Amino acid sequence: MTTVLHANARQFVSTDFTKQIVRRALRYLQSGFAIHLRGPAGTGKTTLAMHLAGLVGRPMVLIYGDEDLRSSQLIGSNSGYTRKKVVDNYIHSVLKVEDDLRQSWSDSRLTLAAKEGFTLIYDEFNRSRPEVNNVLLSALEEKLIVLPPDSSQSEYVRVHPMFRAIFTSNPEEYAGVHPTQDALLDRMITINVGEADVETEKQILVNRVGLDRTQALKLINLIRGFRRQVECSKASSLRACLLIGKICHEHEIPVSGKDDDFRDLCFDVLISRYGDGKPESELGLAKLLDQIP
């Protein structure tokens, strides 16, 4: 079943920062509550969600929030027709034809997870329009999903006792997101995921990219220093660290302000992300690079 996924625990980096979040979130999930991981882009919310789903120990189903998402893509829809034709030629002068035309109902991800007791991960759920997510209200509170009356099965689906839901979202000031209805937020426990500490970012760069600890620390300090300089607090530094670190590791570029390739790479990645193309941002980044041996 390609809709169902299994988490890969080897991709997760465990530090004091991540353990503290995981411990709280797993406690709530084990008690049967939905959790909501909220925080800026690049703070690892989706990775945390998939790790938690793996710890729950059930298969997981993944949904991505989208402006064009419809309720039918959550619960299911009539996906086609089944046609049955019977021809009776017992008497050669008589032709009897029977047509039986029936719609075929197909469960979508939410209904599948609720029926089977899987873990649902709804990534960036506030990118979907609020009215689309109304079906989640009864699923989380009354443990019941109401299907359209013209479906070819029962109009009600009882939620499996092992069903769990994990939501992630970016703050409302981000482009492309919608305000979330209070009724839905009231049915989940929200954990604010902030920017990881230096030790966590360093461990991620070492484990996932392959940089040594000295290079990883120099890269983290550079990017954090530049973000403070341009007063950027909207996005995390982790994605920029991973991007630059991966290219440096794969192309044997030293993390040094004296290396022209490293300087070009930092300008290409950091100015577009945090500097808004301002000349003073480029000058500030150049000064920071000059300080890296």
GROMACS .gro file of C-alpha atoms in nm:
model
  293
    1MET     CA    1   0.000   0.000   0.000
    2THR     CA    2   0.190   0.308  -0.125
    3THR     CA    3  -0.024   0.549   0.079
    4VAL     CA    4   0.122   0.411   0.404
    5LEU     CA    5   0.478   0.497   0.511
    6HIS     CA    6   0.719   0.380   0.778
    7ALA     CA    7   0.957   0.611   0.963
    8ASN     CA    8   1.334   0.581   0.933
    9ALA     CA    9   1.477   0.636   1.282
   10ARG     CA   10   1.835   0.662   1.151
   11GLN     CA   11   1.762   1.006   1.004
   12PHE     CA   12   1.682   1.159   1.343
   13VAL     CA   13   1.948   1.332   1.554
   14SER     CA   14   1.884   1.299   1.926
   15THR     CA   15   2.014   1.577   2.154
   16ASP     CA   16   1.890   1.731   2.478
   17PHE     CA   17   1.694   1.988   2.273
   18THR     CA   18   1.510   1.731   2.061
   19LYS     CA   19   1.467   1.480   2.348
   20GLN     CA   20   1.281   1.739   2.553
   21ILE     CA   21   1.029   1.804   2.273
   22VAL     CA   22   0.992   1.435   2.188
   23ARG     CA   23   0.931   1.338   2.551
   24ARG     CA   24   0.646   1.587   2.590
   25ALA     CA   25   0.486   1.514   2.253
   26LEU     CA   26   0.504   1.135   2.290
   27ARG     CA   27   0.340   1.158   2.632
   28TYR     CA   28   0.041   1.340   2.481
   29LEU     CA   29   0.015   1.099   2.188
   30GLN     CA   30   0.019   0.797   2.417
   31SER     CA   31  -0.275   0.948   2.606
   32GLY     CA   32  -0.471   0.969   2.282
   33PHE     CA   33  -0.444   1.342   2.207
   34ALA     CA   34  -0.351   1.503   1.877
   35ILE     CA   35  -0.042   1.724   1.884
   36HIS     CA   36   0.044   2.036   1.687
   37LEU     CA   37   0.408   2.131   1.621
   38ARG     CA   38   0.417   2.504   1.544
   39GLY     CA   39   0.722   2.709   1.454
   40PRO     CA   40   0.921   2.896   1.187
   41ALA     CA   41   1.026   2.730   0.862
   42GLY     CA   42   1.333   2.511   0.884
   43THR     CA   43   1.310   2.418   1.252
   44GLY     CA   44   1.263   2.047   1.179
   45LYS     CA   45   0.892   2.013   1.255
   46THR     CA   46   0.828   1.754   0.984
   47THR     CA   47   1.132   1.549   1.088
   48LEU     CA   48   1.010   1.558   1.448
   49ALA     CA   49   0.660   1.453   1.339
   50MET     CA   50   0.790   1.154   1.144
   51HIS     CA   51   1.017   1.052   1.431
   52LEU     CA   52   0.722   1.066   1.672
   53ALA     CA   53   0.513   0.857   1.436
   54GLY     CA   54   0.790   0.599   1.436
   55LEU     CA   55   0.795   0.594   1.816
   56VAL     CA   56   0.418   0.539   1.826
   57GLY     CA   57   0.493   0.218   1.639
   58ARG     CA   58   0.210   0.228   1.384
   59PRO     CA   59   0.226   0.287   1.007
   60MET     CA   60   0.182   0.652   0.913
   61VAL     CA   61  -0.014   0.840   0.650
   62LEU     CA   62   0.114   1.175   0.524
   63ILE     CA   63  -0.093   1.473   0.402
   64TYR     CA   64   0.045   1.808   0.286
   65GLY     CA   65  -0.163   2.121   0.334
   66ASP     CA   66  -0.251   2.299   0.012
   67GLU     CA   67  -0.472   2.586  -0.100
   68ASP     CA   68  -0.644   2.359  -0.353
   69LEU     CA   69  -0.699   2.068  -0.114
   70ARG     CA   70  -1.062   1.956  -0.095
   71SER     CA   71  -1.249   1.767   0.176
   72SER     CA   72  -1.287   1.471  -0.060
   73GLN     CA   73  -0.907   1.441  -0.067
   74LEU     CA   74  -0.918   1.389   0.310
   75ILE     CA   75  -1.213   1.153   0.351
   76GLY     CA   76  -1.262   0.999   0.004
   77SER     CA   77  -1.490   1.021  -0.297
   78ASN     CA   78  -1.672   0.824  -0.563
   79SER     CA   79  -1.388   0.742  -0.798
   80GLY     CA   80  -1.571   0.580  -1.088
   81TYR     CA   81  -1.848   0.348  -1.199
   82THR     CA   82  -1.894  -0.029  -1.207
   83ARG     CA   83  -2.115  -0.142  -1.499
   84LYS     CA   84  -2.274  -0.483  -1.525
   85LYS     CA   85  -2.441  -0.594  -1.852
   86VAL     CA   86  -2.648  -0.913  -1.890
   87VAL     CA   87  -2.765  -1.034  -2.234
   88ASP     CA   88  -3.028  -1.312  -2.249
   89ASN     CA   89  -3.049  -1.486  -2.590
   90TYR     CA   90  -3.235  -1.796  -2.477
   91ILE     CA   91  -3.514  -1.717  -2.722
   92HIS     CA   92  -3.360  -1.602  -3.050
   93SER     CA   93  -3.635  -1.352  -3.117
   94VAL     CA   94  -3.602  -1.190  -2.773
   95LEU     CA   95  -3.306  -0.980  -2.661
   96LYS     CA   96  -3.289  -0.895  -2.293
   97VAL     CA   97  -3.027  -0.647  -2.173
   98GLU     CA   98  -2.975  -0.537  -1.810
   99ASP     CA   99  -2.744  -0.252  -1.713
  100ASP     CA  100  -2.643  -0.204  -1.348
  101LEU     CA  101  -2.446   0.119  -1.303
  102ARG     CA  102  -2.287   0.175  -0.962
  103GLN     CA  103  -2.041   0.427  -0.824
  104SER     CA  104  -1.725   0.298  -0.657
  105TRP     CA  105  -1.627   0.461  -0.326
  106SER     CA  106  -1.258   0.506  -0.247
  107ASP     CA  107  -1.128   0.603   0.099
  108SER     CA  108  -0.874   0.882   0.117
  109ARG     CA  109  -0.590   0.928   0.366
  110LEU     CA  110  -0.778   1.053   0.672
  111THR     CA  111  -1.046   0.784   0.648
  112LEU     CA  112  -0.785   0.516   0.586
  113ALA     CA  113  -0.580   0.619   0.889
  114ALA     CA  114  -0.889   0.647   1.110
  115LYS     CA  115  -1.020   0.304   1.009
  116GLU     CA  116  -0.693   0.118   1.043
  117GLY     CA  117  -0.554   0.297   1.348
  118PHE     CA  118  -0.258   0.451   1.165
  119THR     CA  119  -0.079   0.772   1.260
  120LEU     CA  120  -0.180   1.072   1.047
  121ILE     CA  121   0.079   1.343   0.980
  122TYR     CA  122  -0.083   1.657   0.838
  123ASP     CA  123   0.212   1.875   0.738
  124GLU     CA  124   0.153   2.253   0.722
  125PHE     CA  125  -0.219   2.198   0.769
  126ASN     CA  126  -0.291   2.573   0.783
  127ARG     CA  127  -0.203   2.604   0.415
  128SER     CA  128  -0.538   2.436   0.349
  129ARG     CA  129  -0.854   2.646   0.369
  130PRO     CA  130  -1.018   2.629   0.715
  131GLU     CA  131  -1.346   2.486   0.586
  132VAL     CA  132  -1.160   2.189   0.435
  133ASN     CA  133  -1.030   2.092   0.779
  134ASN     CA  134  -1.375   2.093   0.942
  135VAL     CA  135  -1.397   1.716   0.894
  136LEU     CA  136  -1.117   1.684   1.149
  137LEU     CA  137  -1.334   1.827   1.428
  138SER     CA  138  -1.551   1.520   1.473
  139ALA     CA  139  -1.262   1.284   1.403
  140LEU     CA  140  -1.059   1.426   1.692
  141GLU     CA  141  -1.340   1.490   1.942
  142GLU     CA  142  -1.629   1.250   1.878
  143LYS     CA  143  -1.400   0.988   1.715
  144LEU     CA  144  -1.635   0.977   1.420
  145ILE     CA  145  -1.604   1.063   1.050
  146VAL     CA  146  -1.920   1.149   0.856
  147LEU     CA  147  -1.911   1.041   0.492
  148PRO     CA  148  -2.126   1.186   0.211
  149PRO     CA  149  -2.476   1.030   0.199
  150ASP     CA  150  -2.425   0.908  -0.157
  151SER     CA  151  -2.122   0.693  -0.073
  152SER     CA  152  -2.161   0.321  -0.129
  153GLN     CA  153  -2.094   0.232   0.235
  154SER     CA  154  -2.196   0.338   0.585
  155GLU     CA  155  -2.224   0.713   0.630
  156TYR     CA  156  -2.029   0.693   0.957
  157VAL     CA  157  -1.676   0.568   1.023
  158ARG     CA  158  -1.575   0.490   1.380
  159VAL     CA  159  -1.220   0.602   1.454
  160HIS     CA  160  -0.988   0.320   1.557
  161PRO     CA  161  -0.862   0.347   1.919
  162MET     CA  162  -0.499   0.348   1.796
  163PHE     CA  163  -0.551   0.638   1.556
  164ARG     CA  164  -0.319   0.932   1.630
  165ALA     CA  165  -0.278   1.269   1.456
  166ILE     CA  166   0.026   1.497   1.434
  167PHE     CA  167  -0.008   1.843   1.280
  168THR     CA  168   0.261   2.093   1.181
  169SER     CA  169   0.223   2.459   1.087
  170ASN     CA  170   0.410   2.780   1.021
  171PRO     CA  171   0.306   3.104   1.193
  172GLU     CA  172   0.014   3.295   1.045
  173GLU     CA  173   0.232   3.583   0.923
  174TYR     CA  174   0.387   3.351   0.662
  175ALA     CA  175   0.266   3.385   0.304
  176GLY     CA  176   0.018   3.123   0.188
  177VAL     CA  177  -0.120   3.022   0.528
  178HIS     CA  178  -0.472   3.065   0.668
  179PRO     CA  179  -0.592   3.145   1.020
  180THR     CA  180  -0.689   2.824   1.197
  181GLN     CA  181  -1.032   2.788   1.353
  182ASP     CA  182  -1.026   2.790   1.734
  183ALA     CA  183  -1.243   2.477   1.746
  184LEU     CA  184  -0.968   2.276   1.576
  185LEU     CA  185  -0.684   2.419   1.785
  186ASP     CA  186  -0.888   2.338   2.095
  187ARG     CA  187  -0.882   1.969   2.000
  188MET     CA  188  -0.503   1.940   1.991
  189ILE     CA  189  -0.206   2.020   2.214
  190THR     CA  190   0.024   2.281   2.062
  191ILE     CA  191   0.401   2.265   2.114
  192ASN     CA  192   0.602   2.564   1.994
  193VAL     CA  193   0.919   2.445   1.819
  194GLY     CA  194   1.184   2.715   1.825
  195GLU     CA  195   1.523   2.730   1.661
  196ALA     CA  196   1.753   2.447   1.766
  197ASP     CA  197   2.052   2.520   1.986
  198VAL     CA  198   2.408   2.524   1.853
  199GLU     CA  199   2.487   2.173   1.977
  200THR     CA  200   2.185   2.026   1.796
  201GLU     CA  201   2.266   2.201   1.468
  202LYS     CA  202   2.629   2.090   1.497
  203GLN     CA  203   2.526   1.729   1.556
  204ILE     CA  204   2.293   1.738   1.254
  205LEU     CA  205   2.568   1.872   1.028
  206VAL     CA  206   2.810   1.607   1.150
  207ASN     CA  207   2.566   1.314   1.124
  208ARG     CA  208   2.370   1.403   0.812
  209VAL     CA  209   2.621   1.598   0.604
  210GLY     CA  210   2.957   1.461   0.713
  211LEU     CA  211   3.134   1.781   0.819
  212ASP     CA  212   3.376   1.759   1.107
  213ARG     CA  213   3.281   1.939   1.428
  214THR     CA  214   3.520   2.232   1.375
  215GLN     CA  215   3.388   2.310   1.027
  216ALA     CA  216   3.027   2.264   1.141
  217LEU     CA  217   3.072   2.510   1.428
  218LYS     CA  218   3.238   2.771   1.207
  219LEU     CA  219   2.951   2.746   0.956
  220ILE     CA  220   2.683   2.772   1.226
  221ASN     CA  221   2.846   3.076   1.386
  222LEU     CA  222   2.878   3.246   1.047
  223ILE     CA  223   2.512   3.201   0.955
  224ARG     CA  224   2.382   3.292   1.300
  225GLY     CA  225   2.603   3.600   1.307
  226PHE     CA  226   2.476   3.712   0.966
  227ARG     CA  227   2.112   3.657   1.068
  228ARG     CA  228   2.165   3.871   1.379
  229GLN     CA  229   2.329   4.137   1.166
  230VAL     CA  230   2.036   4.164   0.924
  231GLU     CA  231   1.785   4.114   1.210
  232CYS     CA  232   1.626   3.807   1.055
  233SER     CA  233   1.412   3.605   1.294
  234LYS     CA  234   1.154   3.464   1.056
  235ALA     CA  235   1.337   3.153   0.937
  236SER     CA  236   1.575   2.909   1.101
  237SER     CA  237   1.942   2.885   1.011
  238LEU     CA  238   1.934   2.505   0.992
  239ARG     CA  239   1.835   2.471   0.625
  240ALA     CA  240   2.103   2.715   0.515
  241CYS     CA  241   2.358   2.524   0.724
  242LEU     CA  242   2.257   2.194   0.566
  243LEU     CA  243   2.263   2.338   0.215
  244ILE     CA  244   2.604   2.502   0.243
  245GLY     CA  245   2.747   2.214   0.446
  246LYS     CA  246   2.638   1.950   0.193
  247ILE     CA  247   2.791   2.138  -0.100
  248CYS     CA  248   3.115   2.199   0.092
  249HIS     CA  249   3.142   1.833   0.188
  250GLU     CA  250   3.062   1.690  -0.156
  251HIS     CA  251   3.288   1.931  -0.347
  252GLU     CA  252   3.570   1.946  -0.091
  253ILE     CA  253   3.529   2.319  -0.030
  254PRO     CA  254   3.691   2.425   0.299
  255VAL     CA  255   3.483   2.628   0.545
  256SER     CA  256   3.716   2.925   0.531
  257GLY     CA  257   3.675   3.291   0.451
  258LYS     CA  258   3.998   3.275   0.255
  259ASP     CA  259   3.852   3.030   0.002
  260ASP     CA  260   3.687   3.199  -0.296
  261ASP     CA  261   3.449   2.909  -0.365
  262PHE     CA  262   3.323   2.915  -0.006
  263ARG     CA  263   3.272   3.292  -0.021
  264ASP     CA  264   3.077   3.264  -0.348
  265LEU     CA  265   2.863   2.985  -0.202
  266CYS     CA  266   2.779   3.187   0.109
  267PHE     CA  267   2.685   3.493  -0.095
  268ASP     CA  268   2.464   3.286  -0.327
  269VAL     CA  269   2.277   3.118  -0.041
  270LEU     CA  270   2.266   3.373   0.239
  271ILE     CA  271   2.207   3.703   0.061
  272SER     CA  272   1.900   3.572  -0.120
  273ARG     CA  273   1.760   3.412   0.199
  274TYR     CA  274   1.832   3.673   0.462
  275GLY     CA  275   1.987   3.982   0.306
  276ASP     CA  276   1.712   4.089   0.061
  277GLY     CA  277   1.984   4.185  -0.188
  278LYS     CA  278   2.077   4.501   0.002
  279PRO     CA  279   2.435   4.632  -0.052
  280GLU     CA  280   2.488   4.674   0.322
  281SER     CA  281   2.400   4.305   0.372
  282GLU     CA  282   2.668   4.202   0.123
  283LEU     CA  283   2.922   4.423   0.296
  284GLY     CA  284   2.832   4.281   0.636
  285LEU     CA  285   2.861   3.922   0.511
  286ALA     CA  286   3.200   3.997   0.358
  287LYS     CA  287   3.326   4.125   0.693
  288LEU     CA  288   3.203   3.812   0.871
  289LEU     CA  289   3.373   3.590   0.615
  290ASP     CA  290   3.700   3.777   0.663
  291GLN     CA  291   3.695   3.668   1.028
  292ILE     CA  292   3.683   3.294   0.944
  293PRO     CA  293   4.034   3.145   0.920
   0.00000   0.00000   0.00000
